[in-house]
PDB file of C-alpha atoms in Angstrom:
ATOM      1  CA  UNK K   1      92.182  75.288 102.536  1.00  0.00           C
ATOM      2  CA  UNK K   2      91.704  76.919  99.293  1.00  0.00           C
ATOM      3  CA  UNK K   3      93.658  79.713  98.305  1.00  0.00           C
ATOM      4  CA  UNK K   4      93.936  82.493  95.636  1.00  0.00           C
ATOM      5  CA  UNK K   5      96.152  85.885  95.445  1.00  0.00           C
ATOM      6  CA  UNK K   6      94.315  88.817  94.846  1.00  0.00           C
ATOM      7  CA  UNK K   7      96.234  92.023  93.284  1.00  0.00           C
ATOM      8  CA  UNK K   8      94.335  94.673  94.613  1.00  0.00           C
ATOM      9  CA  UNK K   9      96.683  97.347  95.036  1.00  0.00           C
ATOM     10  CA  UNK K  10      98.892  94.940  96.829  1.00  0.00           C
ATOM     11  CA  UNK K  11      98.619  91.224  97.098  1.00  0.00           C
ATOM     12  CA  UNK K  12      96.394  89.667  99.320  1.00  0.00           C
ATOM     13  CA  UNK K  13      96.140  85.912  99.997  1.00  0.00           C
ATOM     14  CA  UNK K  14      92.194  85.261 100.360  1.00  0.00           C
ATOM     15  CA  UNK K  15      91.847  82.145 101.820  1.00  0.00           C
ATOM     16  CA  UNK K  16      88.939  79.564 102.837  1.00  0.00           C
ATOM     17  CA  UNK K  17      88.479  76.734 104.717  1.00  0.00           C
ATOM     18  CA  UNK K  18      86.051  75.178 102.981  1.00  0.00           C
ATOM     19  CA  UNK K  19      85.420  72.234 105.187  1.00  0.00           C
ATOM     20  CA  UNK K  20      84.142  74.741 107.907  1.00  0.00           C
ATOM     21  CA  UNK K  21      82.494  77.021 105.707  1.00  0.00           C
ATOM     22  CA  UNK K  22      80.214  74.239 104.155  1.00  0.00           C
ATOM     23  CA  UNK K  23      79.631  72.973 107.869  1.00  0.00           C
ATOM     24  CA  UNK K  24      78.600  76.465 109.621  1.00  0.00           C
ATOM     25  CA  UNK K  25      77.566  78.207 106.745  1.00  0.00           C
ATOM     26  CA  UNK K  26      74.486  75.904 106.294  1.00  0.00           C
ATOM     27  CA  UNK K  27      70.676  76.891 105.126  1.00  0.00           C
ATOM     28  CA  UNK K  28      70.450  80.374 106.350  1.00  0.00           C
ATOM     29  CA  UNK K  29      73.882  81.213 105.511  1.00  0.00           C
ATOM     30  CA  UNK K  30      74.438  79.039 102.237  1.00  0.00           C
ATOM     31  CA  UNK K  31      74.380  82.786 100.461  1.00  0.00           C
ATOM     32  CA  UNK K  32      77.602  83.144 102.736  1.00  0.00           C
ATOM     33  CA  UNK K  33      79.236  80.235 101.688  1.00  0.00           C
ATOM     34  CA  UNK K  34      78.666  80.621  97.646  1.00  0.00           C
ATOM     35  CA  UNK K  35      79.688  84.078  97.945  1.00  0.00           C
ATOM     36  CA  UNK K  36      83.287  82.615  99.522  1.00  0.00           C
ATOM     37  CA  UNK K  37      83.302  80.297  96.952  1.00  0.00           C
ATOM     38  CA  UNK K  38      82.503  82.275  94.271  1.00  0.00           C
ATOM     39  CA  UNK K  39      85.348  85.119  95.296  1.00  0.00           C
ATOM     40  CA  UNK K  40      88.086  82.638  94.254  1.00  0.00           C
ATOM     41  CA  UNK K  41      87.288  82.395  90.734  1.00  0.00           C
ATOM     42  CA  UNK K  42      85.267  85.658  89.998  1.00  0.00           C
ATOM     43  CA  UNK K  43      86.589  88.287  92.011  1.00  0.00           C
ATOM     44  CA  UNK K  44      85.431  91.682  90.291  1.00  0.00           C
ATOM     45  CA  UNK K  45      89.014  93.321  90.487  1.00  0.00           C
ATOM     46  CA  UNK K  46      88.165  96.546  89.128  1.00  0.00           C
ATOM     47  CA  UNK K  47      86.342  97.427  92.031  1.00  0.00           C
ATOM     48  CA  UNK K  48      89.217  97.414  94.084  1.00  0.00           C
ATOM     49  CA  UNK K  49      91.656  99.710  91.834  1.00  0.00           C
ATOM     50  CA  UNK K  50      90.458 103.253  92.409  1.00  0.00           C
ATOM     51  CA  UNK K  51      87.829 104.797  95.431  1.00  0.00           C
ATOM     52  CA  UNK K  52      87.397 104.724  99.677  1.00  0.00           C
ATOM     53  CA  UNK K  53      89.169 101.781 101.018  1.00  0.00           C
ATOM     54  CA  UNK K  54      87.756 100.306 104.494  1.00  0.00           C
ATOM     55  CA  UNK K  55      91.043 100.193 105.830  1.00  0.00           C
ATOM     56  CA  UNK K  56      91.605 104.345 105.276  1.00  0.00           C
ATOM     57  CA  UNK K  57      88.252 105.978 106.309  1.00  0.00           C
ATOM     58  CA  UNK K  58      88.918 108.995 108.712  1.00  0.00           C
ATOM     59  CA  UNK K  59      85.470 109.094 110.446  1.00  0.00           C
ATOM     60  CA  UNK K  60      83.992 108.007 113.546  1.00  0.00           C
ATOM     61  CA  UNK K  61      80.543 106.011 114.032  1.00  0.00           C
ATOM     62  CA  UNK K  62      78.200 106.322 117.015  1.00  0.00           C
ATOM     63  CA  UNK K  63      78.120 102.523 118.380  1.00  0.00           C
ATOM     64  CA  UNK K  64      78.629 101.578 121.819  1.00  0.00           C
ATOM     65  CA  UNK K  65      81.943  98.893 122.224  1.00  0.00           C
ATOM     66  CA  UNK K  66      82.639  96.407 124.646  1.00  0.00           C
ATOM     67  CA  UNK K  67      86.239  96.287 125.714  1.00  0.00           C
ATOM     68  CA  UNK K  68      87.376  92.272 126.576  1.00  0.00           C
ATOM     69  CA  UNK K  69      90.827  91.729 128.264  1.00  0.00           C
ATOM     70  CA  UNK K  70      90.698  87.806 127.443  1.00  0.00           C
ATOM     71  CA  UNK K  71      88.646  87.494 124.446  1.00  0.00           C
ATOM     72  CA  UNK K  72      88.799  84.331 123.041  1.00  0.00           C
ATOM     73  CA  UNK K  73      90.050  85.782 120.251  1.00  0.00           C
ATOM     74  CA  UNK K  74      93.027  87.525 121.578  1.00  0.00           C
ATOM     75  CA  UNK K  75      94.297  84.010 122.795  1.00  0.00           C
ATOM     76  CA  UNK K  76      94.073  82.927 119.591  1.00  0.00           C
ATOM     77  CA  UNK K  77      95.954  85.678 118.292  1.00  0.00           C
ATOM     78  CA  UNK K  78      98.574  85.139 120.536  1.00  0.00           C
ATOM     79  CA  UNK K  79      99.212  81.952 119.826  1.00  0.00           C
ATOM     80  CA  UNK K  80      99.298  82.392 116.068  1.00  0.00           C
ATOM     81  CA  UNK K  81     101.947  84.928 116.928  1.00  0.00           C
ATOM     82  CA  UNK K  82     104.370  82.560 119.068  1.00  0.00           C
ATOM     83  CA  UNK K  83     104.155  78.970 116.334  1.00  0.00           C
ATOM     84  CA  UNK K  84     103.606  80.413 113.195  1.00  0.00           C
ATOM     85  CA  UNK K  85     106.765  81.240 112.043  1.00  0.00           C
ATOM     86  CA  UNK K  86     107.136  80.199 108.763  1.00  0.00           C
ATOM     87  CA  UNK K  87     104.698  83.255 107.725  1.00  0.00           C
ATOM     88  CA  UNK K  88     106.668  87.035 107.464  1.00  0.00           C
ATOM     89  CA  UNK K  89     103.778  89.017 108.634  1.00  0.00           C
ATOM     90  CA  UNK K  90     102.102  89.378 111.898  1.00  0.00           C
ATOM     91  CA  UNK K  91      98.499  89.095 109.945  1.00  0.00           C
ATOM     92  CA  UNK K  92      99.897  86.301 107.668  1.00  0.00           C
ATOM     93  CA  UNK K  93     100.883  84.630 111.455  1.00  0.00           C
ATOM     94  CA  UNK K  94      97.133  85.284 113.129  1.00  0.00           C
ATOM     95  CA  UNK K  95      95.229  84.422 110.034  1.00  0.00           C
ATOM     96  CA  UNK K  96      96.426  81.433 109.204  1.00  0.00           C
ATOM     97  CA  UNK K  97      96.906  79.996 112.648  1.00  0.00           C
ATOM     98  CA  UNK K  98      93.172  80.745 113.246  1.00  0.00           C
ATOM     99  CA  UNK K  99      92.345  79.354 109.684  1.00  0.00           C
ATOM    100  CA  UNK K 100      93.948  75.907 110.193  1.00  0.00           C
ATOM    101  CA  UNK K 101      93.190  75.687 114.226  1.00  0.00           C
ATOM    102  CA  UNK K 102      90.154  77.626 115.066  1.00  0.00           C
ATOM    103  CA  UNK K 103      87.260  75.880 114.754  1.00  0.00           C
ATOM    104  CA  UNK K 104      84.831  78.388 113.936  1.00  0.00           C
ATOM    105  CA  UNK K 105      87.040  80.768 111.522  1.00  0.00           C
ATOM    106  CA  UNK K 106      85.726  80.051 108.108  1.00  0.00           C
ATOM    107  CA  UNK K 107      87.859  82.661 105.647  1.00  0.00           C
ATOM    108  CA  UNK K 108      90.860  85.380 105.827  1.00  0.00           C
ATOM    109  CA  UNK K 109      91.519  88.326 103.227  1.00  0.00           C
ATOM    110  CA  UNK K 110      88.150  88.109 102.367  1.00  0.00           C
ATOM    111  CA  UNK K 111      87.363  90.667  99.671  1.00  0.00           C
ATOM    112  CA  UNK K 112      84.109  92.805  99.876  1.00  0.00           C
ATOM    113  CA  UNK K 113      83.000  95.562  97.955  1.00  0.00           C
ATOM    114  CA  UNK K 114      79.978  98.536  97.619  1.00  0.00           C
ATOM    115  CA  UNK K 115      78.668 100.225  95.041  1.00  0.00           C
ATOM    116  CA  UNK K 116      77.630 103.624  95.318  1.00  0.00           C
ATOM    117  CA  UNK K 117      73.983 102.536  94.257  1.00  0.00           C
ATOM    118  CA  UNK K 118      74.232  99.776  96.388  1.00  0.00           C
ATOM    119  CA  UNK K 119      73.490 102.217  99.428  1.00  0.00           C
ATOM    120  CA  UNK K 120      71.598 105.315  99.829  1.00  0.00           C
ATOM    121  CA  UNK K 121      73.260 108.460 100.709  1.00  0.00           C
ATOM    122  CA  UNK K 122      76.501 106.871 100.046  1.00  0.00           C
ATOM    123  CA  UNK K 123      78.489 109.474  98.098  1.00  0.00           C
ATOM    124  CA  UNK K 124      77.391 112.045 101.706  1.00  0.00           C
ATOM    125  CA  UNK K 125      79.256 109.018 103.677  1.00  0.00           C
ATOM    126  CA  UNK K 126      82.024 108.509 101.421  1.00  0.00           C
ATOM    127  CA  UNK K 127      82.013 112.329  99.789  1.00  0.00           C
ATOM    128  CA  UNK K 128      82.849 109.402  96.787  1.00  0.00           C
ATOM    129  CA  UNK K 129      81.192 107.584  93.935  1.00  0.00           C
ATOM    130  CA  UNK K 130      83.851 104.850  92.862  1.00  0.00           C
ATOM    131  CA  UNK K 131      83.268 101.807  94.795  1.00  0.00           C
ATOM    132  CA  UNK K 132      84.092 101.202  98.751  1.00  0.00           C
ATOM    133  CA  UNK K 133      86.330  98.533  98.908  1.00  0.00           C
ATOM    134  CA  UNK K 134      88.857  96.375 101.707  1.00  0.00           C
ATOM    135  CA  UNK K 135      89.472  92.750 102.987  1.00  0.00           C
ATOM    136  CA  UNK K 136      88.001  91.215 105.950  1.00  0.00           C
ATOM    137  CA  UNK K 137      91.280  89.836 107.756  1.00  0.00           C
ATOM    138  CA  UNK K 138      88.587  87.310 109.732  1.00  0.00           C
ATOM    139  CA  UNK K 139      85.470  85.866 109.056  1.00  0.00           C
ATOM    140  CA  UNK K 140      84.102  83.262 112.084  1.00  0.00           C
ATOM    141  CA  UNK K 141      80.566  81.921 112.377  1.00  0.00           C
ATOM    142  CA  UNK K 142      80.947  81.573 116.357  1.00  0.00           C
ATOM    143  CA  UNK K 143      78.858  79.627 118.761  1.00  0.00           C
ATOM    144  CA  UNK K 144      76.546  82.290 119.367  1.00  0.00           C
ATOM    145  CA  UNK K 145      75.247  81.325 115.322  1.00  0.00           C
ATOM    146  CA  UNK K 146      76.303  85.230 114.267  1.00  0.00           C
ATOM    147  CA  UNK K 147      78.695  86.018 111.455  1.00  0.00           C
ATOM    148  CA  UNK K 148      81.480  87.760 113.087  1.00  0.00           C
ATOM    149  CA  UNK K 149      83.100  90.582 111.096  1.00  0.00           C
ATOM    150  CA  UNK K 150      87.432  90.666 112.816  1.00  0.00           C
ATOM    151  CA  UNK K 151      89.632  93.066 112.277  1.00  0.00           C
ATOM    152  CA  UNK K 152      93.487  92.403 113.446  1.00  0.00           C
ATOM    153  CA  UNK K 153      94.824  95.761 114.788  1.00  0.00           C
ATOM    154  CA  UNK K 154      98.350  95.041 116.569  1.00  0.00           C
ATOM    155  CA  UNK K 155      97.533  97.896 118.669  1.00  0.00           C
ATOM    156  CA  UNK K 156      93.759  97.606 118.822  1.00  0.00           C
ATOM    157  CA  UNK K 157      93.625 100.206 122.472  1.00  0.00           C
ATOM    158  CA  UNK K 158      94.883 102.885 120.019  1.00  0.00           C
ATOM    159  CA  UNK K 159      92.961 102.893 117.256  1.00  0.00           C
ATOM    160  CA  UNK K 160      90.446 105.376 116.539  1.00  0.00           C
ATOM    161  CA  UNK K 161      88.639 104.105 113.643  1.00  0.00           C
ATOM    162  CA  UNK K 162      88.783 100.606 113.689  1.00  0.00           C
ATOM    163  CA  UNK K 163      85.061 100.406 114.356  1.00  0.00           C
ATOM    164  CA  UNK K 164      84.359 102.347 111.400  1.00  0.00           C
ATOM    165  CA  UNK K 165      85.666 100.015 108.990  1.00  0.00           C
ATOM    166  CA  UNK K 166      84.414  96.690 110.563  1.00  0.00           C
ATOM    167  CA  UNK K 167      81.363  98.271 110.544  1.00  0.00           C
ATOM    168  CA  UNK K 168      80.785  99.048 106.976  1.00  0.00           C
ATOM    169  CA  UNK K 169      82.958  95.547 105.983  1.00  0.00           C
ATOM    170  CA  UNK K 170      79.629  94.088 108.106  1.00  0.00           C
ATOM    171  CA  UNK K 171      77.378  96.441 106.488  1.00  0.00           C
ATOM    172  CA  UNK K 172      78.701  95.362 103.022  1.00  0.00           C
ATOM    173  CA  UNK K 173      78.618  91.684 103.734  1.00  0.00           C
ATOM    174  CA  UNK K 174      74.781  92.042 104.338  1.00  0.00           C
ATOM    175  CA  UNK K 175      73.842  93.630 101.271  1.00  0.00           C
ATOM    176  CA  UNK K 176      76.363  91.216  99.305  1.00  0.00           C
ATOM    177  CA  UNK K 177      74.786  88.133 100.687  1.00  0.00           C
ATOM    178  CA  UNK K 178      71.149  89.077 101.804  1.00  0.00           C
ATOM    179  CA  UNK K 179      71.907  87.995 105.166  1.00  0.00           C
ATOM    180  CA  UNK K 180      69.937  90.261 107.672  1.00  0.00           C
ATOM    181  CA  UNK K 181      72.491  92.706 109.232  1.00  0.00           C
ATOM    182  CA  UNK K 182      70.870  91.602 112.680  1.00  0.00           C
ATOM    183  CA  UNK K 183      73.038  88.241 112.188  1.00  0.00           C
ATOM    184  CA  UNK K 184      76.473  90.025 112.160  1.00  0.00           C
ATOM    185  CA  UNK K 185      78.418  90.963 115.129  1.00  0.00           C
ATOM    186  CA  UNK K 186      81.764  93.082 114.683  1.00  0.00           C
ATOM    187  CA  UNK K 187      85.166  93.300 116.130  1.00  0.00           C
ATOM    188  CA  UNK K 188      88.701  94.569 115.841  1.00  0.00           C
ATOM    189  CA  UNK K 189      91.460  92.755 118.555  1.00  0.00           C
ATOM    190  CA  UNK K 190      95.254  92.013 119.089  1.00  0.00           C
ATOM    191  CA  UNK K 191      96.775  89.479 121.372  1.00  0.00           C
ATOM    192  CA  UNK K 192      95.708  91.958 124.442  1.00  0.00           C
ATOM    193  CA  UNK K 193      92.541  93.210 124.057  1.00  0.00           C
ATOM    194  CA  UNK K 194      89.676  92.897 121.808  1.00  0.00           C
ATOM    195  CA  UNK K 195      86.821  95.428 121.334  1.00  0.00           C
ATOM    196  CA  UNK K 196      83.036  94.353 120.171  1.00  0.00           C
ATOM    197  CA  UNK K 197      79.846  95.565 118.940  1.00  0.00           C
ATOM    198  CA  UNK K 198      76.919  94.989 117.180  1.00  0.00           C
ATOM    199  CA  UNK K 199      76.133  96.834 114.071  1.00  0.00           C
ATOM    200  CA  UNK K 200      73.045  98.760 113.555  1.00  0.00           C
ATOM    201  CA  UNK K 201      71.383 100.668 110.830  1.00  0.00           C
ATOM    202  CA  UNK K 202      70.269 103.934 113.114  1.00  0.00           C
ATOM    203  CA  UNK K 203      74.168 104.322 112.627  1.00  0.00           C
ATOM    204  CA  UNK K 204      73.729 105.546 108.441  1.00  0.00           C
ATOM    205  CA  UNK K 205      70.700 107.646 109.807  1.00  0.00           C
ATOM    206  CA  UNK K 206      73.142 109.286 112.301  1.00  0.00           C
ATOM    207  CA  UNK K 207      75.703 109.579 109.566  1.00  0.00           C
ATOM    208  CA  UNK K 208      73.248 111.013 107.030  1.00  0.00           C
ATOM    209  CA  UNK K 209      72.075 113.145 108.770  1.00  0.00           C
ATOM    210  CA  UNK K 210      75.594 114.338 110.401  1.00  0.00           C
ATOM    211  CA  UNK K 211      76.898 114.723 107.144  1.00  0.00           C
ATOM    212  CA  UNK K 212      73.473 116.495 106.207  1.00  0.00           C
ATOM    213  CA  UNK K 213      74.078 119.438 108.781  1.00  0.00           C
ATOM    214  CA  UNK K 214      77.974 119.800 108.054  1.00  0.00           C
ATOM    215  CA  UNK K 215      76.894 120.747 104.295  1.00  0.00           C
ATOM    216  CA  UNK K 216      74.173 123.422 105.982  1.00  0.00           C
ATOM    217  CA  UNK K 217      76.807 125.301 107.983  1.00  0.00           C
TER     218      UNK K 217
END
């Protein structure tokens, strides 16, 4: 596992397995694995100091969830939460349980960022220029051969815009890597429940065009 602190506001311990993320991040996703790689040494900090974070976007998104009482990934969770106990936190506790134990999680913390000219109609989204920034608390390349865009919410039945961050951290991880956003699945879970869906770019036409007829009123 390699590791690097990242002071982005606060710290946050990006880590990768890099084992696993040379092993299912092969030909079609070898963009995925250098851009890992490369986020331990050449992080572009600045992006993360001032503009929309993932994490605090207010908005909903028209996708269609499923709702899983016994994800895989809520076991997981679970378990991280009962043995890990030299870790503080209840992410530190997940994320590194699922890190060192899970076979298909390949990163945690991972840092991801958008530029506003990286994405059309993005200051309309964001009603924001400076860059869109977060951490993706896990990254898994699961059976099904998708990229699989986590988000730990300790209580995931509550949240409201969960969906809305995981979506653009997928969205972001596309246009960072080239990967075709048809590969990426997203999800948000805690040790009860966990809540998927796959993302879709008829959502930014919805959003654009939401946003479009809020200015016209």
């Amino acid at each position: 596992i390699k590791q690097v602190s990242l002071s982005h506001g606060w710290f946050y311990h990006y880590r990768i397995h890099s084992e696993k993320a040379k092993t299912l991040c092969n030909e079609e996703y070898s963009k995925l694995n250098s851009f890992l790689l490369n986020n331990l040494n050449n992080c572009p900090d600045e992006y993360f100091k001032n503009g929309p974070r993932g994490s605090t976007l207010r908005f909903s998104i028209p996708i269609k969830k499923k709702e899983h009482s016994n994800h895989e990934i809520s076991r997981l969770c679970s378990q991280g939460l009962k043995t890990m106990n030299n870790y503080k936190t209840t992410h530190s506790k997940v994320q590194v349980f699922m890190l060192q134990f899970d076979k298909n999680t390949i990163s945690v913390e991972t840092p991801i960022w958008l530029l506003s000219d990286e994405l059309n109609g993005f200051e309309s989204i964001f009603n924001e220029t400076k860059p869109l920034s977060g951490h993706i608390d896990i990254l898994r390349v699961e059976d099904d051969k998708k990229i699989w865009v986590w988000d730990y919410k300790p209580k995931a039945e509550f949240e409201r815009f969960a969906a809305t961050q995981v979506y653009f951290y997928s969205l972001t991880m596309h246009l960072r890597t080239g990967i075709p956003l048809d590969n990426f699945m997203c999800g948000y879970f805690d040790e009860n429940v966990a809540y998927t869906f796959k993302p879709e770019e008829n959502v930014l036409l919805e959003l654009r065009s939401q946003r479009l007829k809020e200015k016209t009123l």
